[in-house]
Amino acid sequence: MSSGMSASARAFLATLGAGQRADAAFPFDDAERTKWAYVPQARTGIPLKAMSAEQRVAAFAVLGTGLSERGTGLARGIIELEGILGQLEGVVSRVTLRRDPGLYYLSLFAGPGATPPSGWRFEGHHLSVNVTDLGPHGQVVAPLFMGANPARVPSGPKAGHRLLATEEDVAFALLQLLDASQRARATIAAQTYGDIVTRNVPKVDPMAFAGLPAAEMTAGQQRQLRRLLDVYAGRMADSAARRQLRRIEEVGFGRLHFAWAGAHRPGSPHYYRIHGPTVLVEYDNSQSSANHIHTVWRDLENDFGGDLLRRHYARQPHRE
């Protein structure tokens, strides 16, 4: 693999045998790089359950280069929830739906040269971290999906635990700050869509803006919207988060739209999104009697490198 990969990725590769390396490493331009999914299914890469303790430490070190401390904690929490879900659903579900904390896979992508671009994906049920390293342009950490099932653990040693509580509570706090007419403007549907609208498409098609523009919010409401946006950006490594937030400000924070669907109270199916020229954040809590959260951050210009990658190739032509 390329020496242009990050030190942590090279360190992980160094722990692998030849067969494992063949499973984990792909060319950067392989079609596999832009495939992602958040449901239980067969995946490529090398799973945690096939790694030694040393290899798992090295794999999580790679994850920590794309995610913040909080983001890495959420990723570990999602993996832990998979085991809890398996226990709650029973052995039949564990077999048929493959509820297994060991089925989280790391895949690495790099070209033949010694310079970026390169990338990696860490993925399993309810978790998909897709990172593209563009050298001087930095990292793009998108698409970035995190989910929680159960959203609130109903029983057992972790009863009451809510892994994604902040994502829910900060949004409801914003909704309650809106006056009646603003809330009506923000509400785009009486029912949810059953999931995030964009699902797992490699590139989000253009979407019409809907809901309440930030430009029509009070200063206090805008502060709360920023808090909510920071909850999601704060999952990424600090440098990647700063670049995302800076681009949002450069095109105009007031152009963000906050949209809501479903119930205006916790415990019933609800959905929201934050949508601007460069970003789409989606949250859905519809499934499993509104105890099953899906969330995603999409960079509408630079998912999987996107426009930045095209610019990189224009300056440094890609050679086979």
XYZ file of C-alpha atoms in Angstrom:
320
model
C 0.000 0.000 0.000
C 0.964 3.627 -0.444
C 3.393 5.317 1.917
C 1.119 8.321 1.421
C -1.284 6.809 3.924
C -1.367 8.142 7.464
C 1.085 6.791 9.981
C -1.730 5.099 11.898
C -2.973 3.318 8.760
C 0.542 2.144 7.937
C 0.985 0.971 11.526
C -2.240 -1.021 11.289
C -1.154 -2.607 8.003
C 2.160 -3.559 9.560
C 0.308 -5.760 12.086
C -1.440 -7.787 9.362
C -0.398 -11.003 7.716
C -0.460 -11.312 3.937
C -3.967 -12.787 3.840
C -5.369 -10.159 6.180
C -3.702 -7.409 4.183
C -5.375 -8.668 1.027
C -8.739 -8.428 2.806
C -8.125 -4.976 4.283
C -6.385 -3.057 1.479
C -7.929 -1.726 -1.734
C -6.801 0.648 -4.495
C -8.023 4.187 -3.873
C -10.006 4.205 -7.121
C -11.757 0.895 -6.364
C -15.553 1.192 -6.582
C -15.682 -0.258 -3.063
C -14.499 3.066 -1.615
C -17.791 4.870 -2.197
C -20.020 2.024 -1.037
C -21.403 2.370 2.445
C -24.262 0.927 4.456
C -25.618 1.078 7.980
C -27.735 -2.094 8.087
C -26.491 -5.608 8.947
C -25.029 -7.168 5.795
C -21.926 -8.820 4.375
C -19.041 -6.349 4.227
C -15.529 -6.147 2.862
C -12.445 -5.306 4.874
C -11.217 -7.015 8.012
C -13.625 -7.372 10.967
C -12.749 -6.770 14.593
C -13.464 -10.428 15.374
C -10.684 -11.501 12.994
C -8.150 -9.158 14.631
C -5.762 -9.841 17.465
C -5.784 -7.561 20.492
C -2.818 -5.665 19.022
C -4.580 -5.265 15.694
C -7.758 -3.982 17.339
C -5.763 -1.341 19.197
C -4.179 -0.305 15.894
C -7.590 -0.260 14.163
C -9.065 2.049 16.798
C -5.991 4.266 16.456
C -6.944 4.691 12.775
C -10.516 5.513 13.803
C -9.190 8.131 16.209
C -7.511 10.031 13.379
C -10.893 10.758 11.786
C -13.060 11.147 14.867
C -12.817 13.324 17.953
C -12.605 11.820 21.416
C -16.406 12.134 21.667
C -16.871 10.643 18.207
C -14.629 7.696 19.025
C -16.569 7.186 22.247
C -19.831 7.145 20.306
C -18.389 4.605 17.864
C -17.375 2.347 20.736
C -20.817 2.863 22.263
C -22.530 1.794 19.032
C -20.463 -1.384 18.974
C -21.404 -2.044 22.608
C -25.097 -1.459 21.805
C -24.902 -4.138 19.132
C -24.183 -6.698 21.836
C -26.981 -5.323 24.013
C -29.405 -5.461 21.082
C -28.445 -9.057 20.439
C -29.202 -9.971 24.047
C -32.533 -8.130 23.987
C -33.638 -9.755 20.726
C -32.443 -13.265 21.567
C -30.471 -15.949 19.812
C -32.664 -16.177 16.704
C -32.136 -12.505 15.937
C -28.424 -12.762 16.690
C -28.177 -15.465 14.041
C -30.538 -14.058 11.395
C -29.642 -10.376 11.795
C -25.985 -10.988 12.677
C -26.000 -8.935 15.869
C -22.307 -9.188 16.648
C -19.948 -6.518 18.054
C -17.146 -8.258 16.165
C -18.675 -7.437 12.776
C -17.235 -3.941 12.428
C -14.814 -3.757 9.535
C -11.824 -1.590 8.642
C -10.946 -1.072 4.964
C -8.024 1.009 3.671
C -7.787 2.704 0.279
C -4.624 4.094 -1.343
C -3.083 4.631 -4.739
C 0.312 3.459 -5.978
C 2.167 6.689 -5.224
C 3.689 8.061 -2.057
C 1.333 11.032 -1.787
C -2.382 11.419 -1.048
C -5.188 10.868 -1.771
C -5.886 7.922 0.468
C -8.781 6.924 2.655
C -10.370 4.400 4.959
C -13.755 3.171 6.111
C -14.730 1.798 9.526
C -18.186 0.292 9.285
C -20.770 -2.062 10.737
C -24.397 -1.949 11.857
C -25.315 1.655 12.711
C -21.799 2.976 12.073
C -20.121 4.155 8.884
C -17.067 6.403 9.116
C -15.714 7.345 5.679
C -12.512 9.370 5.635
C -10.694 10.759 2.601
C -7.213 12.191 3.169
C -6.372 14.900 0.626
C -3.015 15.989 1.974
C -2.865 19.797 2.032
C -6.665 19.950 1.750
C -6.968 17.918 4.954
C -9.433 15.171 5.721
C -13.047 14.882 4.643
C -14.985 12.851 7.222
C -18.164 12.178 5.261
C -20.480 10.427 4.927
C -20.528 9.952 8.698
C -23.378 7.796 9.999
C -24.127 6.910 13.612
C -27.206 5.168 14.969
C -28.502 3.708 18.207
C -30.810 0.749 18.752
C -32.144 0.800 21.373
C -32.048 4.573 21.664
C -32.908 4.087 25.331
C -31.867 0.731 26.763
C -35.041 -0.712 28.335
C -33.570 -3.227 30.765
C -30.441 -4.892 32.033
C -27.263 -3.411 33.532
C -27.409 -0.365 31.238
C -31.139 0.308 31.583
C -31.956 3.930 30.772
C -28.733 4.520 28.839
C -29.219 6.878 25.856
C -26.155 6.929 23.624
C -27.479 9.694 21.341
C -29.382 11.656 23.984
C -27.739 14.969 23.061
C -28.794 14.678 19.418
C -32.399 14.297 20.548
C -32.513 16.695 23.492
C -30.770 19.666 21.847
C -33.093 19.406 18.843
C -36.244 19.315 20.979
C -34.912 22.313 22.901
C -34.577 24.198 19.610
C -38.084 23.189 18.547
C -39.477 24.498 21.836
C -37.674 27.834 21.363
C -39.646 28.446 18.179
C -42.926 30.319 18.399
C -46.080 28.753 16.989
C -45.733 30.236 13.508
C -42.041 29.324 13.289
C -42.789 25.790 14.452
C -45.444 25.475 11.775
C -42.956 26.744 9.191
C -40.307 24.267 10.362
C -42.701 21.297 10.307
C -42.624 19.847 6.805
C -44.650 16.671 7.415
C -47.039 15.349 10.044
C -45.449 11.900 9.824
C -41.837 10.828 9.589
C -40.372 9.081 6.548
C -39.452 5.907 8.428
C -35.726 6.561 8.061
C -33.311 9.245 6.961
C -34.462 10.442 3.535
C -31.128 10.076 1.745
C -30.519 6.483 2.924
C -27.007 5.365 1.854
C -26.653 6.886 -1.610
C -23.017 7.584 -2.580
C -23.890 11.155 -3.573
C -26.883 13.159 -2.399
C -28.999 14.484 -5.260
C -29.929 18.179 -5.081
C -32.749 18.730 -2.576
C -35.071 21.695 -2.290
C -34.647 23.640 0.935
C -37.570 23.208 3.300
C -38.435 24.291 6.800
C -37.406 27.398 8.716
C -34.356 29.363 7.508
C -31.821 30.313 10.161
C -32.026 33.859 8.823
C -35.592 34.040 10.193
C -34.619 32.869 13.679
C -33.899 35.052 16.685
C -30.361 35.304 18.004
C -31.173 32.819 20.762
C -32.695 30.358 18.345
C -29.661 30.653 16.083
C -27.395 29.918 19.054
C -29.356 26.749 19.725
C -29.131 25.739 16.064
C -25.356 26.229 16.259
C -25.289 24.014 19.352
C -27.126 21.321 17.434
C -24.800 21.628 14.452
C -21.804 21.438 16.798
C -23.140 18.171 18.233
C -22.700 16.589 14.812
C -19.548 18.379 13.679
C -18.020 17.562 17.053
C -17.979 13.878 16.176
C -15.179 14.548 13.673
C -11.544 15.234 14.347
C -11.162 18.909 15.284
C -9.465 20.029 12.063
C -12.134 18.408 9.880
C -14.929 19.883 12.008
C -13.446 23.387 11.820
C -13.260 23.219 8.026
C -16.867 22.053 7.790
C -18.144 24.808 10.079
C -16.044 27.458 8.355
C -17.535 26.563 4.969
C -21.041 26.813 6.433
C -20.251 30.316 7.700
C -18.625 31.360 4.419
C -21.722 30.546 2.354
C -23.957 32.028 5.057
C -25.198 30.520 8.309
C -28.556 32.171 7.642
C -29.009 29.920 4.613
C -29.297 26.829 6.781
C -32.817 25.418 7.063
C -34.148 23.529 10.063
C -36.927 21.100 9.146
C -38.998 18.785 11.336
C -41.378 15.898 10.663
C -43.538 13.835 12.968
C -44.298 14.359 16.641
C -43.274 17.482 18.579
C -42.678 15.457 21.728
C -40.181 12.740 22.681
C -41.326 9.148 22.703
C -43.195 9.298 19.388
C -41.732 9.056 15.873
C -39.884 12.243 14.907
C -37.365 13.407 12.316
C -35.372 16.551 11.661
C -32.714 17.838 9.317
C -30.342 20.762 8.975
C -29.810 21.594 5.321
C -27.578 24.228 3.759
C -25.618 24.700 0.532
C -22.695 22.598 1.782
C -24.182 20.319 4.419
C -27.048 17.989 5.216
C -27.581 16.556 8.681
C -30.418 14.061 9.105
C -31.844 12.495 12.259
C -34.666 9.958 12.411
C -36.234 8.198 15.388
C -39.159 6.300 13.881
C -38.447 2.602 14.085
C -38.924 0.232 17.031
C -41.685 2.426 18.506
C -39.466 5.517 18.316
C -36.596 3.861 20.166
C -34.192 3.506 17.241
C -32.129 6.483 16.016
C -30.378 7.017 12.688
C -28.205 10.104 12.101
C -25.906 11.166 9.283
C -23.655 14.071 8.250
C -23.349 14.551 4.480
C -20.933 16.978 2.857
C -22.925 17.978 -0.210
C -19.802 19.048 -2.093
C -17.117 16.747 -0.754
C -18.525 13.381 0.327
C -15.739 10.835 -0.328
C -13.518 13.759 -1.373
C -15.928 15.056 -4.033
C -15.048 18.460 -5.441
C -11.820 18.650 -3.437
C -10.666 15.365 -4.932
C -11.421 16.587 -8.451
C -9.420 19.736 -7.719
C -6.559 17.635 -6.391
C -6.452 15.540 -9.559
C -6.608 18.663 -11.724
C -3.478 20.003 -10.020
C -1.738 16.639 -9.746
C -2.976 14.426 -12.584
C -3.804 10.923 -11.439
C -1.625 8.234 -12.973
C -2.504 4.568 -13.145
